[in-house]
Structures are given as structure tokens and as C-alpha cells.
Amino acid sequence: MAHDIVFFLAPDDETAAATSLRGPGAAFDSVTCHFIEPDTAMAEWDMYFEDPSADAPGVEQFHRWTWPEYVTAPLNDGVEVFAFPKRLTRALADASPAELEELAGRWTTRLSSEDGDDMTDDDLPAVLRGVARLAASAVRTGGGLYSWSF
């Protein structure tokens, strides 16, 4: 499980990849959270927009899903940078407050059932709303949405 996760905007994959050693820092518009797996979160969010439901996806669904692509593969220290799929960026940008609320509830329920007392203490609905705000900016500017984690 990643300790620190930063969802951030960058103009392109090359710029996003350059963050791998030190993280995105203050130069990038970002949302930070802790103790989640960013690629799993992205896959779950993508599944939701493909087939909206209040029910969390099953293990089989996760195994069959197309996962986010690395911008930089994991380093020995665990740092990795993923690019959000364009369809997910667009879906988050276009999501209504009600859709984000339902998705946040589903995501929180799944994490709680899997992680129990070790679940992040971040405000997950606020994280998701922040990522949706970043997605809207990425769509508007033509940039990309990424995650950096350690």
C-alpha cells in the first residue's frame, strides 16, 4: 500500500515522469492522500463510470479490468507514476455531484471492508471531488492527470 499519493496535473507524460524522484511538489496543481493504492482507485473509478452502481466491484472484475498505465515503472524505493486513462479523466470531469457522492460512498465502503482499522483517515469524498476538479482542468487545458505514489 502506498504511503503518500499525489494526484496531479501535468502538460504531458514526459513532465509527469520527471516528478518520479522528488514528487510533483508545489509546482503542480494536486490533491494529496495517504494509504491507498492509486492504480486500484483509478480502476475502481473507471469501472464505476463504465457501469454505475452503488455496489463495489468484485475481485474478478478487478482482475479483468484494464489497469492504468505506468508513466514510470516502480523504482526500488516503491515510487511509481501512473497516467489516468483519458476516458476516466473525461468521466471525472463530467461527473455530477450525485455521481461523485455515490462513487465516493462505494469506494469508502470497499476500502473499509478491505483495510478495516488500517484504512486511510483522509476525507475520501473530498479527495474524489478534488481529483474531479483536476480532471476538469486537464480536459479544459489539454493536459493530463497523473498519480505519484511512494
mmCIF file of C-alpha atoms in Angstrom:
data_model
loop_
_atom_site.group_PDB
_atom_site.id
_atom_site.type_symbol
_atom_site.label_atom_id
_atom_site.label_comp_id
_atom_site.label_asym_id
_atom_site.label_seq_id
_atom_site.Cartn_x
_atom_site.Cartn_y
_atom_site.Cartn_z
ATOM 1 C CA MET A 1 0.000 0.000 0.000
ATOM 2 C CA ALA A 2 1.364 3.402 -0.963
ATOM 3 C CA HIS A 3 2.064 5.760 1.929
ATOM 4 C CA ASP A 4 1.810 9.077 0.102
ATOM 5 C CA ILE A 5 -0.248 9.623 -3.030
ATOM 6 C CA VAL A 6 -0.415 12.802 -5.073
ATOM 7 C CA PHE A 7 -2.905 13.152 -7.908
ATOM 8 C CA PHE A 8 -1.638 15.966 -10.118
ATOM 9 C CA LEU A 9 -1.914 17.803 -13.415
ATOM 10 C CA ALA A 10 0.942 17.899 -15.893
ATOM 11 C CA PRO A 11 1.075 19.030 -19.506
ATOM 12 C CA ASP A 12 2.377 15.644 -20.759
ATOM 13 C CA ASP A 13 3.823 12.256 -19.823
ATOM 14 C CA GLU A 14 7.415 13.478 -20.024
ATOM 15 C CA THR A 15 6.762 16.228 -17.483
ATOM 16 C CA ALA A 16 4.886 13.777 -15.242
ATOM 17 C CA ALA A 17 7.749 11.261 -15.470
ATOM 18 C CA ALA A 18 10.211 13.924 -14.337
ATOM 19 C CA THR A 19 8.397 14.020 -10.966
ATOM 20 C CA SER A 20 9.312 10.424 -10.144
ATOM 21 C CA LEU A 21 12.337 11.157 -7.969
ATOM 22 C CA ARG A 22 11.036 14.013 -5.828
ATOM 23 C CA GLY A 23 7.275 14.038 -6.357
ATOM 24 C CA PRO A 24 5.198 16.708 -8.043
ATOM 25 C CA GLY A 25 5.788 19.382 -5.399
ATOM 26 C CA ALA A 26 4.144 22.787 -5.257
ATOM 27 C CA ALA A 27 4.710 23.482 -8.963
ATOM 28 C CA PHE A 28 1.763 21.232 -9.907
ATOM 29 C CA ASP A 29 -1.925 21.581 -9.059
ATOM 30 C CA SER A 30 -2.576 18.493 -6.941
ATOM 31 C CA VAL A 31 -4.604 16.561 -4.364
ATOM 32 C CA THR A 32 -2.810 14.517 -1.712
ATOM 33 C CA CYS A 33 -3.963 11.496 0.253
ATOM 34 C CA HIS A 34 -2.420 8.577 2.112
ATOM 35 C CA PHE A 35 -2.520 4.804 2.412
ATOM 36 C CA ILE A 36 -4.447 3.824 -0.714
ATOM 37 C CA GLU A 37 -3.390 2.117 -3.922
ATOM 38 C CA PRO A 38 -3.773 4.749 -6.674
ATOM 39 C CA ASP A 39 -3.965 2.258 -9.543
ATOM 40 C CA THR A 40 -6.691 0.299 -7.749
ATOM 41 C CA ALA A 41 -8.597 3.522 -7.064
ATOM 42 C CA MET A 42 -8.342 4.538 -10.726
ATOM 43 C CA ALA A 43 -9.503 1.108 -11.877
ATOM 44 C CA GLU A 44 -12.463 1.199 -9.483
ATOM 45 C CA TRP A 45 -13.433 4.718 -10.564
ATOM 46 C CA ASP A 46 -13.173 3.702 -14.214
ATOM 47 C CA MET A 47 -15.388 0.645 -13.564
ATOM 48 C CA TYR A 48 -17.963 2.859 -11.884
ATOM 49 C CA PHE A 49 -18.301 5.165 -14.886
ATOM 50 C CA GLU A 50 -18.463 2.180 -17.227
ATOM 51 C CA ASP A 51 -21.316 0.619 -15.223
ATOM 52 C CA PRO A 52 -22.581 2.927 -12.407
ATOM 53 C CA SER A 53 -23.631 1.045 -9.299
ATOM 54 C CA ALA A 54 -23.525 1.596 -5.563
ATOM 55 C CA ASP A 55 -22.031 -1.901 -5.218
ATOM 56 C CA ALA A 56 -18.259 -2.262 -5.064
ATOM 57 C CA PRO A 57 -16.695 -4.361 -7.827
ATOM 58 C CA GLY A 58 -15.746 -7.942 -7.058
ATOM 59 C CA VAL A 59 -12.246 -9.368 -7.189
ATOM 60 C CA GLU A 60 -12.996 -10.964 -10.563
ATOM 61 C CA GLN A 61 -13.930 -7.586 -12.035
ATOM 62 C CA PHE A 62 -10.660 -6.075 -10.828
ATOM 63 C CA HIS A 63 -8.649 -8.901 -12.398
ATOM 64 C CA ARG A 64 -10.358 -8.477 -15.780
ATOM 65 C CA TRP A 65 -10.114 -4.673 -15.887
ATOM 66 C CA THR A 66 -7.630 -2.700 -17.976
ATOM 67 C CA TRP A 67 -5.399 -1.019 -15.410
ATOM 68 C CA PRO A 68 -3.809 2.442 -15.651
ATOM 69 C CA GLU A 69 -0.505 2.616 -17.483
ATOM 70 C CA TYR A 70 2.784 3.488 -15.864
ATOM 71 C CA VAL A 71 4.481 6.702 -16.870
ATOM 72 C CA THR A 72 7.454 5.475 -14.846
ATOM 73 C CA ALA A 73 7.627 1.897 -13.647
ATOM 74 C CA PRO A 74 8.088 1.346 -9.910
ATOM 75 C CA LEU A 75 11.552 2.134 -8.640
ATOM 76 C CA ASN A 76 13.273 0.041 -5.968
ATOM 77 C CA ASP A 77 12.037 2.516 -3.368
ATOM 78 C CA GLY A 78 8.401 1.963 -4.436
ATOM 79 C CA VAL A 79 7.877 5.272 -6.236
ATOM 80 C CA GLU A 80 5.593 5.000 -9.261
ATOM 81 C CA VAL A 81 3.781 7.394 -11.593
ATOM 82 C CA PHE A 82 0.570 6.420 -13.381
ATOM 83 C CA ALA A 83 -1.338 8.219 -16.128
ATOM 84 C CA PHE A 84 -5.104 8.362 -15.814
ATOM 85 C CA PRO A 85 -6.862 6.833 -18.817
ATOM 86 C CA LYS A 86 -8.304 9.627 -20.975
ATOM 87 C CA ARG A 87 -11.826 8.173 -20.679
ATOM 88 C CA LEU A 88 -11.583 8.263 -16.867
ATOM 89 C CA THR A 89 -10.295 11.840 -16.910
ATOM 90 C CA ARG A 90 -13.242 12.837 -19.104
ATOM 91 C CA ALA A 91 -15.741 10.894 -16.943
ATOM 92 C CA LEU A 92 -14.479 12.518 -13.739
ATOM 93 C CA ALA A 93 -14.557 15.941 -15.373
ATOM 94 C CA ASP A 94 -18.173 15.426 -16.470
ATOM 95 C CA ALA A 95 -19.400 13.713 -13.290
ATOM 96 C CA SER A 96 -22.308 15.230 -11.408
ATOM 97 C CA PRO A 97 -22.081 15.844 -7.650
ATOM 98 C CA ALA A 98 -24.510 12.935 -7.145
ATOM 99 C CA GLU A 99 -22.304 10.571 -9.182
ATOM 100 C CA LEU A 100 -19.217 11.618 -7.241
ATOM 101 C CA GLU A 101 -21.073 11.122 -3.959
ATOM 102 C CA GLU A 102 -22.235 7.625 -4.930
ATOM 103 C CA LEU A 103 -18.755 6.668 -6.155
ATOM 104 C CA ALA A 104 -17.123 8.045 -3.002
ATOM 105 C CA GLY A 105 -19.521 6.018 -0.860
ATOM 106 C CA ARG A 106 -18.765 2.851 -2.804
ATOM 107 C CA TRP A 107 -15.009 3.473 -2.694
ATOM 108 C CA THR A 108 -15.063 4.203 1.049
ATOM 109 C CA THR A 109 -17.119 1.074 1.756
ATOM 110 C CA ARG A 110 -14.726 -1.135 -0.228
ATOM 111 C CA LEU A 111 -11.628 0.307 1.430
ATOM 112 C CA SER A 112 -13.196 -0.021 4.857
ATOM 113 C CA SER A 113 -14.084 -3.664 4.273
ATOM 114 C CA GLU A 114 -10.580 -4.466 2.983
ATOM 115 C CA ASP A 115 -8.422 -2.303 5.256
ATOM 116 C CA GLY A 116 -10.502 -2.093 8.465
ATOM 117 C CA ASP A 117 -8.650 -0.157 11.138
ATOM 118 C CA ASP A 118 -5.739 0.436 8.742
ATOM 119 C CA MET A 119 -7.934 2.454 6.399
ATOM 120 C CA THR A 120 -6.761 5.925 5.478
ATOM 121 C CA ASP A 121 -8.084 8.737 7.639
ATOM 122 C CA ASP A 122 -8.317 11.062 4.640
ATOM 123 C CA ASP A 123 -11.710 12.506 3.696
ATOM 124 C CA LEU A 124 -12.194 10.268 0.657
ATOM 125 C CA PRO A 125 -15.203 12.143 -0.767
ATOM 126 C CA ALA A 126 -13.123 15.344 -0.634
ATOM 127 C CA VAL A 127 -10.203 13.542 -2.330
ATOM 128 C CA LEU A 128 -12.509 12.341 -5.110
ATOM 129 C CA ARG A 129 -14.038 15.803 -5.570
ATOM 130 C CA GLY A 130 -10.522 17.260 -5.744
ATOM 131 C CA VAL A 131 -9.469 14.723 -8.366
ATOM 132 C CA ALA A 132 -12.631 15.507 -10.367
ATOM 133 C CA ARG A 133 -11.681 19.212 -10.213
ATOM 134 C CA LEU A 134 -8.217 18.331 -11.532
ATOM 135 C CA ALA A 135 -9.798 16.209 -14.285
ATOM 136 C CA ALA A 136 -11.966 19.138 -15.365
ATOM 137 C CA SER A 137 -8.855 21.299 -15.571
ATOM 138 C CA ALA A 138 -6.991 18.624 -17.561
ATOM 139 C CA VAL A 139 -9.853 18.411 -20.072
ATOM 140 C CA ARG A 140 -10.047 22.199 -20.328
ATOM 141 C CA THR A 141 -6.287 22.689 -20.840
ATOM 142 C CA GLY A 142 -5.480 19.553 -22.831
ATOM 143 C CA GLY A 143 -3.064 18.350 -20.165
ATOM 144 C CA GLY A 144 -3.005 15.023 -18.372
ATOM 145 C CA LEU A 145 -3.976 13.712 -14.978
ATOM 146 C CA TYR A 146 -1.458 11.561 -13.103
ATOM 147 C CA SER A 147 -0.734 9.927 -9.787
ATOM 148 C CA TRP A 148 2.588 9.815 -7.994
ATOM 149 C CA SER A 149 2.954 7.484 -5.059
ATOM 150 C CA PHE A 150 5.551 6.315 -2.590
#
